[in-house]
Amino acid sequence: MADCLFCKIVAGEIPARIVKRSEDALAFRDIDAKAPVHLLVIPARHVAAVRDATGADGERLLGSLLAFAAAAASEQGLDGEGYRIVTNTGRNAGQSVDHLHLHVLGGRKMTWPPG
Ligand code: AMP
């Protein structure tokens, strides 16, 4: 999608520290990391947020994206101590980039509830 930051990262038009890639998904390091490991996992095709991943295609996309995030976390060595996967959807949640993304956070103890 034109003017989408994360679509431009998928297309290689904007650099990113990519750690894992498939035909359908990409994992790269967040530019403003909130944990020692902070990845963003995104679908290659533009979907604005979780609430827009509807129907059978959306279900497949969400399932495979979560599995991809778990595999990326495992490759980062996070299985032992654990990690958190978060997705912000809409303004109240603080979504700032309107291309569906999972935050994968690990390498430190997390607190709950989130702010
Ligand atoms: P959210 O606020 O949930 O929409 O998350 C968007 C995330 O994208 C934030 O954590 C930003 O730090 C991150 N971000 C924004 N621009 C870039 C970029 N060019 N490369 C990597 N991460 C980015």
Coordinates of C-alpha atoms and ligand atoms in Angstrom, one line a residue:
M1 CA 0.0 0.0 0.0
A2 CA 1.4 3.4 -1.0
D3 CA 2.5 5.5 2.0
C4 CA 2.6 2.6 4.4
L5 CA 5.9 2.5 6.3
F6 CA 5.8 -1.2 6.9
C7 CA 4.9 -2.0 3.3
K8 CA 8.0 0.0 2.3
I9 CA 10.1 -2.2 4.7
V10 CA 8.6 -5.3 3.1
A11 CA 9.5 -3.9 -0.4
G12 CA 13.1 -3.0 0.7
E13 CA 12.5 0.7 0.1
I14 CA 13.2 1.5 3.8
P15 CA 16.0 -0.3 5.6
A16 CA 15.3 -2.5 8.6
R17 CA 17.2 -5.0 10.7
I18 CA 15.4 -8.0 9.4
V19 CA 15.9 -11.2 11.5
K20 CA 13.4 -13.6 9.7
R21 CA 11.6 -13.6 6.4
S22 CA 9.1 -15.8 4.6
E23 CA 7.0 -15.3 1.5
D24 CA 4.1 -14.1 3.8
A25 CA 5.8 -12.5 6.8
L26 CA 8.7 -10.5 8.0
A27 CA 10.3 -10.0 11.5
F28 CA 12.6 -7.1 12.1
R29 CA 14.0 -5.2 15.1
D30 CA 11.9 -2.3 16.5
I31 CA 13.7 1.0 16.0
D32 CA 12.8 2.1 19.5
A33 CA 13.3 -1.2 21.4
K34 CA 11.5 -1.5 24.8
A35 CA 13.3 -4.7 25.8
P36 CA 16.7 -6.3 25.0
V37 CA 14.8 -8.2 22.2
H38 CA 12.0 -6.3 20.6
L39 CA 10.9 -7.6 17.2
L40 CA 8.0 -6.5 15.0
V41 CA 6.3 -9.3 13.1
I42 CA 4.2 -8.2 10.1
P43 CA 2.3 -9.8 7.2
A44 CA 3.9 -9.1 3.8
R45 CA 0.5 -8.0 2.5
H46 CA -1.1 -4.9 3.9
V47 CA -3.7 -5.5 6.6
A48 CA -4.3 -2.4 8.8
A49 CA -4.8 -4.2 12.2
V50 CA -6.1 -7.4 13.8
R51 CA -9.7 -6.2 13.5
D52 CA -9.2 -6.1 9.7
A53 CA -8.0 -9.7 9.4
T54 CA -11.5 -11.1 8.8
G55 CA -12.9 -14.2 7.2
A56 CA -11.1 -17.4 6.4
D57 CA -8.1 -15.5 4.9
G58 CA -7.8 -13.4 8.0
E59 CA -7.9 -16.4 10.3
R60 CA -5.2 -18.1 8.3
L61 CA -3.1 -14.9 8.3
L62 CA -3.4 -14.5 12.1
G63 CA -2.6 -18.1 12.8
S64 CA 0.5 -18.2 10.6
L65 CA 1.6 -14.8 11.8
L66 CA 1.5 -16.0 15.4
A67 CA 3.4 -19.2 14.5
F68 CA 6.0 -17.1 12.7
A69 CA 6.4 -14.9 15.7
A70 CA 6.9 -17.9 18.0
A71 CA 9.5 -19.3 15.6
A72 CA 11.3 -15.9 15.5
A73 CA 11.2 -15.7 19.3
S74 CA 12.6 -19.2 19.6
E75 CA 15.4 -18.3 17.2
Q76 CA 16.2 -15.3 19.4
G77 CA 16.7 -17.7 22.3
L78 CA 13.6 -16.5 24.2
D79 CA 11.9 -19.9 24.8
G80 CA 13.7 -20.6 28.1
E81 CA 12.9 -17.4 30.0
G82 CA 9.8 -16.5 28.1
Y83 CA 8.5 -13.5 26.2
R84 CA 5.5 -11.4 25.4
I85 CA 3.6 -11.0 22.2
V86 CA 1.4 -7.8 21.9
T87 CA -0.6 -6.3 19.2
N88 CA -2.0 -2.8 19.5
T89 CA -5.2 -2.2 17.6
G90 CA -6.6 1.3 17.2
R91 CA -6.0 4.6 19.0
N92 CA -6.9 3.5 22.5
A93 CA -4.3 0.8 22.4
G94 CA -1.7 3.2 21.0
Q95 CA -1.3 1.8 17.5
S96 CA 0.9 4.2 15.7
V97 CA 1.6 2.3 12.4
D98 CA -1.5 1.1 10.5
H99 CA 0.0 -2.1 9.2
L100 CA -0.8 -5.1 11.5
H101 CA 2.2 -6.0 13.6
L102 CA 3.0 -8.2 16.6
H103 CA 5.5 -6.9 19.1
V104 CA 7.7 -9.7 20.4
L105 CA 9.4 -8.6 23.6
G106 CA 11.9 -10.6 25.6
G107 CA 15.1 -10.6 27.5
R108 CA 13.8 -9.0 30.7
K109 CA 11.1 -9.5 33.3
M110 CA 7.8 -8.0 32.2
T111 CA 5.2 -6.3 34.4
W112 CA 1.4 -6.6 34.3
P113 CA -0.9 -4.9 33.6
P114 CA 0.5 -2.9 30.7
G115 CA 0.2 0.9 30.8
Ligands
AMP1 P1 2.6 0.5 17.5 O1 2.7 1.8 18.4 O2 2.0 -0.7 18.3 O3 1.8 0.8 16.3 O4 4.0 0.1 17.1 C1 4.7 0.6 16.1 C2 6.2 0.4 16.3 O5 6.9 0.6 15.1 C3 6.8 1.2 17.4 O6 7.3 0.4 18.5 C4 8.0 1.9 16.7 O7 9.1 2.1 17.5 C5 8.2 1.0 15.5 N1 8.8 1.6 14.3 C6 8.4 2.8 13.7 N2 9.2 3.0 12.6 C7 10.0 2.0 12.5 C8 11.1 1.6 11.6 N3 11.4 2.4 10.6 N4 11.8 0.5 11.8 C9 11.5 -0.3 12.9 N5 10.5 0.0 13.8 C10 9.8 1.1 13.6

